[in-house]
């Protein structure tokens, strides 16, 4: 019996201690996206972390739209985020929560703070507030409105809510400490006046809470115990704690920060992805070269591969960039036993078997997946005219080239040995067909042991081959030469997309959008979910077969 060594991340250690000490009895986590863009691989890390913890501790996982800022939000994003989270399999119990549903409760907390003398209405302009705030090295100054009476503050705040004052003319601020070394604690603004129509609350509100006030309250209202966020919020934690303490929650949530996920050779970050889409560098949010979840799904990544990847990456407090090759490793491992292995020729060249009878077709039985006997066998057909890869033939081969060249014999995978007898060239000097003879003795499965050949190549039967568009991808950014150019723009890889017209074995024609296949020697592919039709199949290459990443031995 092998004993499993369970190593815990630093967040789980904190949770264990909290449970032991009775700080909380049930663990509740959440994922709170702002509906202002598509989710990307970094969000998947956050989702799987939060969901994984809730599941591990038999707790609850909440899914909440952080929709307190009406300007940037969009229904399109709401729908895509829902689709992504379902795809990842993060079960939030079916109830979608909205921060905007708590606007009334948030308003009540603001009143409570005013009554405690912990919040005040300020008439300073935005510019003045900035000037009064001080700098990293100098303390701020108190606003002349800071000492308004509680009654006056209550009256003014109510009038703010009732629409008495124009946008931007007044704010509600927390009364903390203008001399705090932490600028976030220098009387942060907690409510602003802004006449904006909100997708959920319509025109009910003309005042909206600020993120640093709203977020801890949303967590507290839902009974979140551990509010996991990324490192940039570390300096906001004192304010988070201040809000939940002053609001007097009996079991306030705890904010814990972890490092964001970054990947080499790609663009993460909602704003950056958005810019690529808007600039037309890529073809929409789900362009398979992006790492938005919609794009990864379309490219052929699976939820399982992302889970494995996140486990490999782990959770830490130090910022670092992960090698994209690691993500590729994870999808290969996932697809290895699952995807059938077919033959497909990406850049077709005719191979004519001159001594094979005209009009004859024979069948060969071939295994679907050499790593998975349960995947069974299938039949492929063979006849006089086949397709092979252009680079599996060379007129004048270099040393150690074991594939087809005049006079050389190779094995056609699953079929016969063939010997190259010549080739045809057109007037432009391009090779248009290769000629060969086959040896009937060498039929696959016949037990032939007469001689050996060094090269095995794949092929498809021209008579029943399926034509398809195949999209071959490389990383969007060429990081070898540095992520940025001298002028600060991104250093795009000009070869990030290549489109070829491939010839695939007949079984490929039955494949449905989203299904995976390995085309042997060429990599893993998926039928494109957006552009593929039964008449015109489109495949995306998920990943090649060679790996530059080796997992560390455990
Ligand atoms: P971006 O940084 O891409 O603009 P965001 O943080 O603005 O994303 P939100 O919708 O606010 O996007 O994020 C929802 C949650 O996802 C937050 O808790 C945030 O910390 C987390 N998150 C965002 N990016 C990453 C990342 N790269 N790695 C891990 N978690 C992330
Ligand atoms: Mg954000």
Coordinates of C-alpha atoms and ligand atoms in Angstrom, one line a residue:
X1 CA 0.0 0.0 0.0
X2 CA 1.4 3.3 -0.9
X3 CA 0.8 6.1 1.5
X4 CA -0.2 9.4 -0.1
X5 CA 1.8 12.4 1.0
X6 CA -0.6 15.3 1.1
X7 CA 1.3 18.6 0.9
X8 CA -0.8 21.6 1.7
X9 CA -0.5 25.1 0.3
X10 CA -0.2 28.1 2.6
X11 CA -3.9 28.9 2.3
X12 CA -4.9 25.5 3.4
X13 CA -2.6 25.8 6.4
X14 CA -4.3 29.0 7.4
X15 CA -7.7 27.3 7.0
X16 CA -6.7 24.3 9.1
X17 CA -5.7 26.6 11.9
X18 CA -8.9 28.6 11.7
X19 CA -11.0 25.4 11.9
X20 CA -8.9 24.1 14.8
X21 CA -9.2 27.4 16.7
X22 CA -12.9 27.5 16.0
X23 CA -12.7 30.9 14.1
X24 CA -15.1 29.4 11.5
X25 CA -17.1 26.2 11.5
X26 CA -17.8 25.9 7.7
X27 CA -15.6 27.2 4.9
X28 CA -17.1 29.5 2.4
X29 CA -15.2 30.8 -0.6
X30 CA -16.2 32.8 -3.7
X31 CA -15.2 33.8 -7.2
X32 CA -16.2 37.4 -7.8
X33 CA -15.5 38.5 -11.4
X34 CA -16.3 41.9 -12.7
X35 CA -18.4 41.4 -15.9
X36 CA -16.2 43.7 -17.9
X37 CA -14.3 41.2 -20.1
X38 CA -13.9 37.5 -20.8
X39 CA -12.3 35.3 -18.2
X40 CA -8.7 34.1 -18.9
X41 CA -6.4 31.4 -17.6
X42 CA -5.5 33.5 -14.6
X43 CA -9.2 33.5 -13.6
X44 CA -9.3 29.8 -14.0
X45 CA -6.6 29.6 -11.4
X46 CA -8.7 31.6 -9.0
X47 CA -11.9 29.6 -9.8
X48 CA -10.2 26.3 -9.3
X49 CA -8.5 27.4 -6.2
X50 CA -11.6 28.7 -4.5
X51 CA -13.8 25.9 -5.7
X52 CA -11.2 23.3 -4.8
X53 CA -10.9 24.6 -1.3
X54 CA -14.6 24.7 -0.7
X55 CA -14.9 21.1 -2.0
X56 CA -11.9 19.8 0.0
X57 CA -13.3 21.2 3.2
X58 CA -16.9 20.2 2.5
X59 CA -17.9 23.9 2.4
X60 CA -19.6 26.2 0.0
X61 CA -18.4 28.0 -3.1
X62 CA -20.2 31.2 -4.2
X63 CA -20.2 32.6 -7.6
X64 CA -20.9 36.4 -7.6
X65 CA -20.8 39.0 -10.2
X66 CA -19.0 42.0 -8.8
X67 CA -21.3 44.4 -10.7
X68 CA -20.9 47.6 -8.6
X69 CA -19.5 49.6 -11.4
X70 CA -22.2 50.0 -14.1
X71 CA -20.1 51.8 -16.7
X72 CA -17.9 48.9 -17.9
X73 CA -20.3 46.0 -17.6
X74 CA -21.9 44.1 -20.4
X75 CA -24.4 41.3 -20.8
X76 CA -22.2 39.6 -23.4
X77 CA -19.5 39.2 -20.7
X78 CA -22.0 37.9 -18.1
X79 CA -23.0 35.1 -20.5
X80 CA -19.5 34.1 -21.4
X81 CA -18.4 34.1 -17.8
X82 CA -21.2 31.8 -16.9
X83 CA -20.3 29.5 -19.7
X84 CA -16.7 29.4 -18.7
X85 CA -17.3 28.6 -15.0
X86 CA -19.7 25.8 -16.0
X87 CA -17.1 24.4 -18.4
X88 CA -14.5 24.3 -15.7
X89 CA -16.9 22.3 -13.6
X90 CA -16.8 24.7 -10.6
X91 CA -20.1 23.8 -9.0
X92 CA -21.6 26.9 -7.3
X93 CA -24.9 25.2 -6.5
X94 CA -26.7 26.9 -9.3
X95 CA -27.3 30.3 -7.7
X96 CA -25.7 33.2 -9.4
X97 CA -25.1 36.1 -6.9
X98 CA -24.9 39.8 -7.8
X99 CA -23.1 42.4 -5.7
X100 CA -25.7 44.9 -6.8
X101 CA -28.4 42.9 -4.9
X102 CA -26.7 44.2 -1.7
X103 CA -26.9 47.9 -2.5
X104 CA -29.6 48.5 0.2
X105 CA -27.5 46.6 2.8
X106 CA -24.4 48.5 1.8
X107 CA -26.3 51.8 2.2
X108 CA -27.3 50.7 5.7
X109 CA -23.7 50.0 6.6
X110 CA -22.7 53.5 5.4
X111 CA -25.4 55.0 7.7
X112 CA -24.1 52.9 10.5
X113 CA -20.6 54.2 10.0
X114 CA -21.8 57.8 9.9
X115 CA -23.7 57.2 13.2
X116 CA -20.5 55.9 14.7
X117 CA -18.7 59.0 13.6
X118 CA -16.6 56.8 11.2
X119 CA -17.7 58.4 7.9
X120 CA -18.4 61.9 6.6
X121 CA -19.6 63.7 3.6
X122 CA -16.9 65.7 1.9
X123 CA -17.4 68.6 -0.5
X124 CA -13.8 68.8 -1.8
X125 CA -13.4 68.3 -5.5
X126 CA -11.7 65.2 -6.9
X127 CA -8.5 67.3 -7.5
X128 CA -8.6 68.7 -4.0
X129 CA -9.0 65.3 -2.5
X130 CA -6.0 64.1 -4.4
X131 CA -3.9 67.1 -3.2
X132 CA -5.0 66.6 0.4
X133 CA -4.1 62.9 0.2
X134 CA -0.3 63.5 0.5
X135 CA 2.2 61.2 -1.0
X136 CA 4.1 58.0 -0.2
X137 CA 6.6 60.1 1.8
X138 CA 4.3 62.9 3.1
X139 CA 1.2 62.5 5.3
X140 CA -2.1 63.8 4.0
X141 CA -4.1 66.7 5.4
X142 CA -7.6 66.6 7.0
X143 CA -10.4 67.9 4.8
X144 CA -12.1 71.0 6.2
X145 CA -15.4 69.0 6.1
X146 CA -14.0 66.2 8.2
X147 CA -15.5 67.3 11.4
X148 CA -19.1 67.8 10.3
X149 CA -21.6 66.7 12.9
X150 CA -23.2 63.2 12.7
X151 CA -26.6 64.8 12.0
X152 CA -25.3 67.0 9.2
X153 CA -23.6 63.9 7.6
X154 CA -26.7 61.9 7.9
X155 CA -28.8 64.6 6.2
X156 CA -26.3 65.2 3.5
X157 CA -25.8 61.5 2.7
X158 CA -29.5 61.0 2.5
X159 CA -29.7 64.0 0.1
X160 CA -26.9 62.5 -2.0
X161 CA -28.9 59.3 -2.3
X162 CA -32.1 61.3 -3.2
X163 CA -30.4 63.0 -6.1
X164 CA -30.2 66.5 -4.6
X165 CA -26.5 67.0 -5.7
X166 CA -24.9 66.8 -9.1
X167 CA -22.5 64.0 -10.0
X168 CA -19.1 64.4 -8.4
X169 CA -20.0 67.3 -6.1
X170 CA -19.9 65.3 -2.9
X171 CA -18.5 62.0 -1.7
X172 CA -18.8 59.9 1.5
X173 CA -15.5 59.1 3.0
X174 CA -14.4 56.7 5.7
X175 CA -12.9 58.6 8.7
X176 CA -9.7 56.7 9.4
X177 CA -6.3 58.5 9.4
X178 CA -5.0 61.1 7.0
X179 CA -1.5 60.4 8.3
X180 CA -1.5 56.7 7.8
X181 CA 1.6 55.3 6.1
X182 CA -0.8 53.3 4.0
X183 CA -2.4 55.7 1.5
X184 CA -5.5 53.4 1.2
X185 CA -6.3 54.2 4.8
X186 CA -6.2 58.0 4.3
X187 CA -10.0 58.5 4.5
X188 CA -10.9 56.5 1.4
X189 CA -13.9 57.5 -0.6
X190 CA -16.7 54.9 0.0
X191 CA -19.6 56.4 -2.0
X192 CA -19.7 58.6 -5.0
X193 CA -22.6 60.3 -6.9
X194 CA -22.9 59.1 -10.4
X195 CA -26.1 59.0 -12.5
X196 CA -25.7 55.8 -14.3
X197 CA -28.3 53.2 -15.3
X198 CA -27.4 49.9 -13.7
X199 CA -28.3 46.6 -15.6
X200 CA -29.8 45.2 -12.4
X201 CA -31.1 48.2 -10.3
X202 CA -31.9 50.5 -13.2
X203 CA -32.1 54.2 -12.1
X204 CA -32.8 53.4 -8.5
X205 CA -29.4 54.6 -7.3
X206 CA -27.5 57.8 -8.1
X207 CA -24.9 56.9 -5.5
X208 CA -22.6 53.9 -5.9
X209 CA -20.2 52.3 -3.4
X210 CA -16.5 52.1 -4.2
X211 CA -14.9 48.7 -4.7
X212 CA -12.8 48.8 -1.4
X213 CA -16.0 49.4 0.6
X214 CA -18.3 47.1 -1.4
X215 CA -16.1 44.1 -1.7
X216 CA -15.5 43.3 2.0
X217 CA -19.2 43.8 2.6
X218 CA -20.3 41.5 -0.2
X219 CA -18.0 38.8 1.3
X220 CA -19.4 39.5 4.8
X221 CA -23.0 39.4 3.8
X222 CA -22.5 36.0 2.2
X223 CA -20.7 34.6 5.2
X224 CA -17.5 34.1 3.2
X225 CA -14.7 32.9 5.5
X226 CA -11.6 33.2 3.3
X227 CA -11.6 35.8 0.6
X228 CA -8.8 34.8 -1.7
X229 CA -7.5 37.5 -4.0
X230 CA -4.3 38.4 -5.9
X231 CA -1.3 40.2 -4.5
X232 CA -2.1 43.7 -5.7
X233 CA -4.8 43.8 -2.9
X234 CA -2.3 43.3 -0.1
X235 CA -2.1 47.0 0.7
X236 CA -5.9 47.1 0.7
X237 CA -6.2 44.5 3.4
X238 CA -6.1 46.9 6.3
X239 CA -9.1 48.7 4.8
X240 CA -10.9 45.5 4.1
X241 CA -10.4 44.6 7.8
X242 CA -11.5 48.1 8.9
X243 CA -14.7 47.9 6.9
X244 CA -15.8 44.5 8.2
X245 CA -14.8 45.4 11.8
X246 CA -16.6 48.7 11.8
X247 CA -19.7 47.1 10.3
X248 CA -19.5 44.7 13.3
X249 CA -19.9 41.3 11.7
X250 CA -19.6 38.6 14.3
X251 CA -17.5 36.3 12.1
X252 CA -15.8 38.6 9.6
X253 CA -14.1 37.2 6.5
X254 CA -10.4 37.1 6.1
X255 CA -8.6 38.3 3.0
X256 CA -5.7 36.2 1.8
X257 CA -3.5 37.1 -1.2
X258 CA -1.8 34.8 -3.6
X259 CA 0.4 35.5 -6.7
X260 CA -1.3 35.9 -10.1
X261 CA -0.6 33.4 -12.8
X262 CA 1.4 34.6 -15.7
X263 CA 2.5 32.6 -18.7
X264 CA 5.3 33.0 -21.1
X265 CA 4.7 33.7 -24.8
X266 CA 1.1 34.7 -24.4
X267 CA -0.9 37.7 -23.2
X268 CA -2.7 37.5 -19.9
X269 CA -4.7 40.3 -18.3
X270 CA -8.1 41.3 -19.4
X271 CA -7.1 44.8 -20.5
X272 CA -4.3 43.5 -22.7
X273 CA -6.5 40.8 -24.3
X274 CA -9.2 43.4 -24.9
X275 CA -6.7 45.6 -26.7
X276 CA -5.6 42.8 -29.0
X277 CA -9.2 42.1 -29.9
X278 CA -10.0 45.8 -30.5
X279 CA -6.9 46.3 -32.5
X280 CA -7.8 43.4 -34.7
X281 CA -4.5 41.6 -34.0
X282 CA -6.6 38.5 -33.2
X283 CA -9.9 37.4 -34.5
X284 CA -12.1 38.0 -31.5
X285 CA -12.1 37.0 -27.8
X286 CA -12.1 33.3 -28.7
X287 CA -9.2 33.4 -31.2
X288 CA -7.4 30.2 -30.4
X289 CA -4.1 32.0 -29.9
X290 CA -5.4 33.8 -26.8
X291 CA -5.6 32.4 -23.3
X292 CA -9.1 33.6 -22.5
X293 CA -11.0 30.5 -21.4
X294 CA -13.2 30.8 -24.5
X295 CA -10.1 30.7 -26.7
X296 CA -8.4 27.9 -24.7
X297 CA -11.6 25.8 -25.1
X298 CA -11.8 26.5 -28.8
X299 CA -8.1 25.7 -29.2
X300 CA -8.9 22.3 -27.7
X301 CA -7.7 22.5 -24.1
X302 CA -9.8 20.5 -21.7
X303 CA -11.0 21.4 -18.1
X304 CA -9.0 18.4 -16.9
X305 CA -5.8 19.7 -18.5
X306 CA -6.2 23.1 -16.8
X307 CA -6.8 21.4 -13.4
X308 CA -3.6 19.4 -13.8
X309 CA -1.8 22.5 -14.8
X310 CA -3.0 24.5 -11.8
X311 CA -1.9 21.7 -9.5
X312 CA 1.6 21.7 -11.1
X313 CA 1.9 25.5 -10.8
X314 CA 0.7 25.5 -7.2
X315 CA -0.2 28.5 -5.0
X316 CA 2.3 30.9 -3.7
X317 CA 2.9 34.4 -2.7
X318 CA 5.8 35.2 -5.0
X319 CA 5.2 36.5 -8.5
X320 CA 6.6 34.5 -11.4
X321 CA 5.9 33.5 -14.9
X322 CA 5.1 29.9 -15.9
X323 CA 6.4 28.2 -18.9
X324 CA 3.7 27.8 -21.6
X325 CA 5.3 24.4 -22.3
X326 CA 4.0 23.2 -19.0
X327 CA 0.4 23.9 -20.1
X328 CA 1.1 22.0 -23.3
X329 CA 2.5 19.1 -21.3
X330 CA -0.8 18.9 -19.4
X331 CA -3.0 18.8 -22.4
X332 CA -0.9 16.1 -24.1
X333 CA -1.1 14.0 -20.9
X334 CA -4.8 14.4 -20.9
X335 CA -5.4 13.5 -24.5
X336 CA -2.8 10.7 -24.8
X337 CA -5.2 7.9 -23.7
X338 CA -8.4 9.7 -24.9
X339 CA -7.9 10.9 -28.4
X340 CA -7.9 8.3 -31.2
X341 CA -4.9 8.4 -33.5
X342 CA -5.6 8.8 -37.1
X343 CA -3.5 9.5 -40.1
X344 CA -3.7 13.0 -41.6
X345 CA -1.4 14.6 -44.1
X346 CA -1.0 18.4 -43.5
X347 CA 0.9 19.3 -46.7
X348 CA -0.2 16.6 -49.2
X349 CA 2.0 15.1 -52.0
X350 CA 0.7 12.3 -54.2
X351 CA 2.3 9.0 -53.9
X352 CA 1.6 6.6 -56.8
X353 CA 2.2 2.9 -56.4
X354 CA 2.9 1.9 -60.0
X355 CA 2.7 -1.9 -59.5
X356 CA -0.5 -1.8 -57.5
X357 CA -3.5 -2.9 -59.6
X358 CA -5.6 0.0 -60.9
X359 CA -9.1 0.1 -59.3
X360 CA -8.2 -2.2 -56.4
X361 CA -8.9 -1.3 -52.8
X362 CA -8.0 -3.3 -49.8
X363 CA -8.6 -2.8 -46.1
X364 CA -6.2 -2.8 -43.2
X365 CA -7.2 -3.1 -39.5
X366 CA -5.3 -0.6 -37.4
X367 CA -5.4 0.2 -33.7
X368 CA -7.1 3.4 -32.6
X369 CA -4.7 4.2 -29.8
X370 CA -1.5 2.3 -29.2
X371 CA -1.5 3.6 -25.6
X372 CA -5.0 2.5 -24.9
X373 CA -6.0 -1.0 -26.1
X374 CA -9.6 -0.4 -25.0
X375 CA -9.9 2.2 -27.8
X376 CA -10.2 -0.8 -30.2
X377 CA -9.4 -0.9 -33.9
X378 CA -10.7 0.6 -37.1
X379 CA -10.4 -0.1 -40.8
X380 CA -8.5 2.0 -43.2
X381 CA -8.4 1.6 -47.0
X382 CA -5.4 1.4 -49.4
X383 CA -5.2 1.8 -53.1
X384 CA -2.9 2.9 -55.9
X385 CA -2.9 6.6 -55.2
X386 CA -2.1 7.9 -51.7
X387 CA -1.1 11.2 -50.1
X388 CA 2.1 11.6 -48.0
X389 CA 3.6 14.6 -46.4
X390 CA 5.7 16.8 -48.7
X391 CA 8.6 16.7 -46.4
X392 CA 8.5 12.9 -46.2
X393 CA 10.1 12.9 -49.7
X394 CA 13.4 14.5 -50.7
X395 CA 14.9 14.4 -54.2
X396 CA 18.4 14.8 -52.6
X397 CA 18.3 13.8 -49.0
X398 CA 20.9 14.8 -46.4
X399 CA 22.6 12.1 -44.4
X400 CA 20.4 10.3 -41.8
X401 CA 17.2 11.0 -43.8
X402 CA 15.4 7.7 -43.7
X403 CA 12.2 8.6 -45.4
X404 CA 11.4 8.5 -49.1
X405 CA 14.0 9.4 -51.7
X406 CA 14.8 7.7 -55.0
X407 CA 15.9 4.1 -54.4
X408 CA 14.9 4.1 -50.7
X409 CA 12.4 1.8 -49.1
X410 CA 10.1 2.8 -46.2
X411 CA 7.2 1.4 -44.3
X412 CA 3.8 2.9 -44.9
X413 CA 2.3 2.8 -41.5
X414 CA -0.1 -0.2 -41.1
X415 CA 0.2 -1.2 -44.8
X416 CA 3.2 -2.2 -47.0
X417 CA 6.8 -1.4 -47.6
X418 CA 7.2 0.8 -50.6
X419 CA 10.3 1.7 -52.6
X420 CA 10.7 5.0 -54.3
X421 CA 11.2 4.7 -58.1
X422 CA 11.0 8.3 -59.2
X423 CA 9.0 11.5 -59.2
X424 CA 7.3 14.0 -61.4
X425 CA 8.1 17.7 -61.6
X426 CA 6.2 20.5 -63.2
X427 CA 7.7 23.3 -65.3
X428 CA 8.2 25.4 -62.2
X429 CA 10.4 22.7 -60.8
X430 CA 8.0 21.6 -58.1
X431 CA 7.5 18.0 -57.3
X432 CA 4.0 17.0 -58.2
X433 CA 4.0 13.3 -57.5
X434 CA 6.3 10.5 -56.2
X435 CA 6.3 7.1 -57.7
X436 CA 7.0 3.9 -55.9
X437 CA 6.5 0.1 -56.0
X438 CA 5.1 -2.0 -53.2
X439 CA 6.2 -5.4 -52.1
X440 CA 3.1 -7.6 -51.5
X441 CA 5.1 -9.8 -49.1
X442 CA 5.4 -7.0 -46.6
X443 CA 1.7 -6.6 -45.9
X444 CA 1.1 -5.4 -42.3
X445 CA 0.0 -8.2 -40.0
X446 CA 1.4 -10.9 -42.3
X447 CA 4.4 -11.5 -39.9
X448 CA 6.8 -10.6 -42.7
X449 CA 10.4 -10.6 -41.3
X450 CA 12.4 -10.6 -44.5
X451 CA 14.1 -7.3 -44.0
X452 CA 13.8 -4.1 -42.0
X453 CA 13.5 -0.5 -43.0
X454 CA 14.5 2.6 -41.0
X455 CA 11.6 4.9 -41.8
X456 CA 7.9 4.7 -41.2
X457 CA 5.7 7.3 -42.7
X458 CA 2.0 8.1 -42.5
X459 CA -0.3 8.3 -45.5
X460 CA -3.9 8.5 -46.5
X461 CA -5.8 6.9 -49.4
X462 CA -6.5 9.5 -52.0
X463 CA -9.8 7.8 -53.0
X464 CA -11.6 8.4 -49.7
X465 CA -9.4 11.1 -48.1
X466 CA -11.3 14.0 -46.4
X467 CA -10.2 17.5 -47.3
X468 CA -10.1 19.9 -44.4
X469 CA -8.7 23.2 -43.4
X470 CA -6.2 22.9 -40.6
X471 CA -5.0 25.8 -38.5
X472 CA -1.6 25.5 -37.1
X473 CA -0.7 27.8 -34.3
X474 CA 2.4 29.2 -32.6
X475 CA 2.6 31.4 -29.6
X476 CA 1.3 34.9 -30.2
X477 CA 4.4 36.5 -28.7
X478 CA 7.9 35.6 -29.5
X479 CA 9.5 35.8 -26.1
X480 CA 12.9 34.6 -27.4
X481 CA 13.5 38.1 -28.6
X482 CA 11.9 39.7 -25.6
X483 CA 8.2 40.3 -24.9
X484 CA 8.3 43.9 -25.9
X485 CA 9.9 45.8 -28.8
X486 CA 12.0 48.8 -28.2
X487 CA 9.0 51.1 -28.6
X488 CA 7.1 49.3 -25.9
X489 CA 4.8 47.5 -28.3
X490 CA 4.3 43.7 -28.0
X491 CA 6.7 41.6 -30.1
X492 CA 4.2 39.5 -32.1
X493 CA 5.3 36.3 -33.7
X494 CA 4.4 36.7 -37.5
X495 CA 3.9 33.0 -37.8
X496 CA 1.4 32.6 -35.0
X497 CA -1.2 31.2 -37.5
X498 CA -0.7 29.1 -40.6
X499 CA -3.6 27.6 -42.5
X500 CA -3.1 24.5 -44.6
X501 CA -5.4 22.3 -46.8
X502 CA -4.9 18.9 -45.4
X503 CA -6.0 15.4 -46.5
X504 CA -7.2 13.2 -43.7
X505 CA -8.2 9.6 -43.4
X506 CA -11.9 8.9 -43.9
X507 CA -12.7 8.5 -40.2
X508 CA -11.9 12.1 -39.6
X509 CA -14.9 13.1 -41.7
X510 CA -17.2 11.7 -39.0
X511 CA -15.8 14.0 -36.3
X512 CA -18.0 16.5 -34.5
X513 CA -17.0 20.0 -33.3
X514 CA -15.0 19.9 -30.1
X515 CA -13.8 16.3 -30.6
X516 CA -10.1 15.6 -30.4
X517 CA -7.8 13.5 -32.5
X518 CA -4.1 12.8 -32.7
X519 CA -2.9 12.9 -36.3
X520 CA 0.1 10.8 -35.8
X521 CA 3.5 12.5 -36.1
X522 CA 1.6 15.9 -36.4
X523 CA 0.1 16.5 -33.0
X524 CA -3.2 16.8 -31.3
X525 CA -6.1 18.5 -33.0
X526 CA -9.7 19.5 -32.3
X527 CA -12.6 20.1 -34.6
X528 CA -13.2 23.9 -34.5
X529 CA -16.4 24.7 -32.7
X530 CA -17.0 28.0 -34.5
X531 CA -16.1 27.5 -38.2
X532 CA -16.3 23.8 -38.9
X533 CA -19.2 22.5 -40.9
X534 CA -20.0 18.9 -42.1
X535 CA -19.2 20.2 -45.6
X536 CA -16.0 22.0 -44.7
X537 CA -14.2 20.6 -41.7
X538 CA -11.9 22.9 -39.8
X539 CA -9.3 21.6 -37.3
X540 CA -7.2 23.5 -34.8
X541 CA -3.9 22.1 -33.7
X542 CA -4.0 22.0 -30.0
X543 CA -0.4 21.1 -29.5
X544 CA 2.5 19.3 -31.2
X545 CA 3.8 16.0 -30.0
X546 CA 7.3 17.1 -28.9
X547 CA 7.7 18.5 -25.5
X548 CA 10.3 21.0 -24.2
X549 CA 9.0 20.6 -20.7
X550 CA 9.9 17.7 -18.4
X551 CA 7.9 17.3 -15.2
X552 CA 10.2 17.0 -12.1
X553 CA 10.3 13.5 -10.7
X554 CA 8.1 13.2 -7.7
Ligands
LIG1 P1 -7.2 41.3 -15.0 O1 -6.0 41.4 -14.1 O2 -7.0 40.3 -16.1 O3 -7.7 42.6 -15.5 P2 -9.1 41.4 -12.9 O4 -8.4 41.0 -11.7 O5 -9.4 42.8 -13.2 O6 -8.4 40.7 -14.1 P3 -11.6 40.4 -12.0 O7 -12.9 40.1 -12.7 O8 -11.6 41.6 -11.0 O9 -10.5 40.6 -13.0 O10 -11.1 39.1 -11.2 C1 -11.8 38.2 -10.6 C2 -10.9 37.4 -9.7 O11 -9.9 36.7 -10.5 C3 -10.2 38.2 -8.7 O12 -10.3 37.6 -7.5 C4 -8.8 38.3 -9.2 O13 -7.8 38.4 -8.2 C5 -8.6 36.9 -9.9 N1 -7.6 37.0 -10.9 C6 -7.5 37.9 -12.0 N2 -6.4 37.7 -12.7 C7 -5.7 36.6 -12.1 C8 -4.5 35.9 -12.4 N3 -3.7 36.2 -13.5 N4 -4.2 34.8 -11.6 C9 -4.9 34.5 -10.6 N5 -6.1 35.1 -10.3 C10 -6.5 36.2 -11.0
LIG2 MG1 -10.5 43.8 -11.4

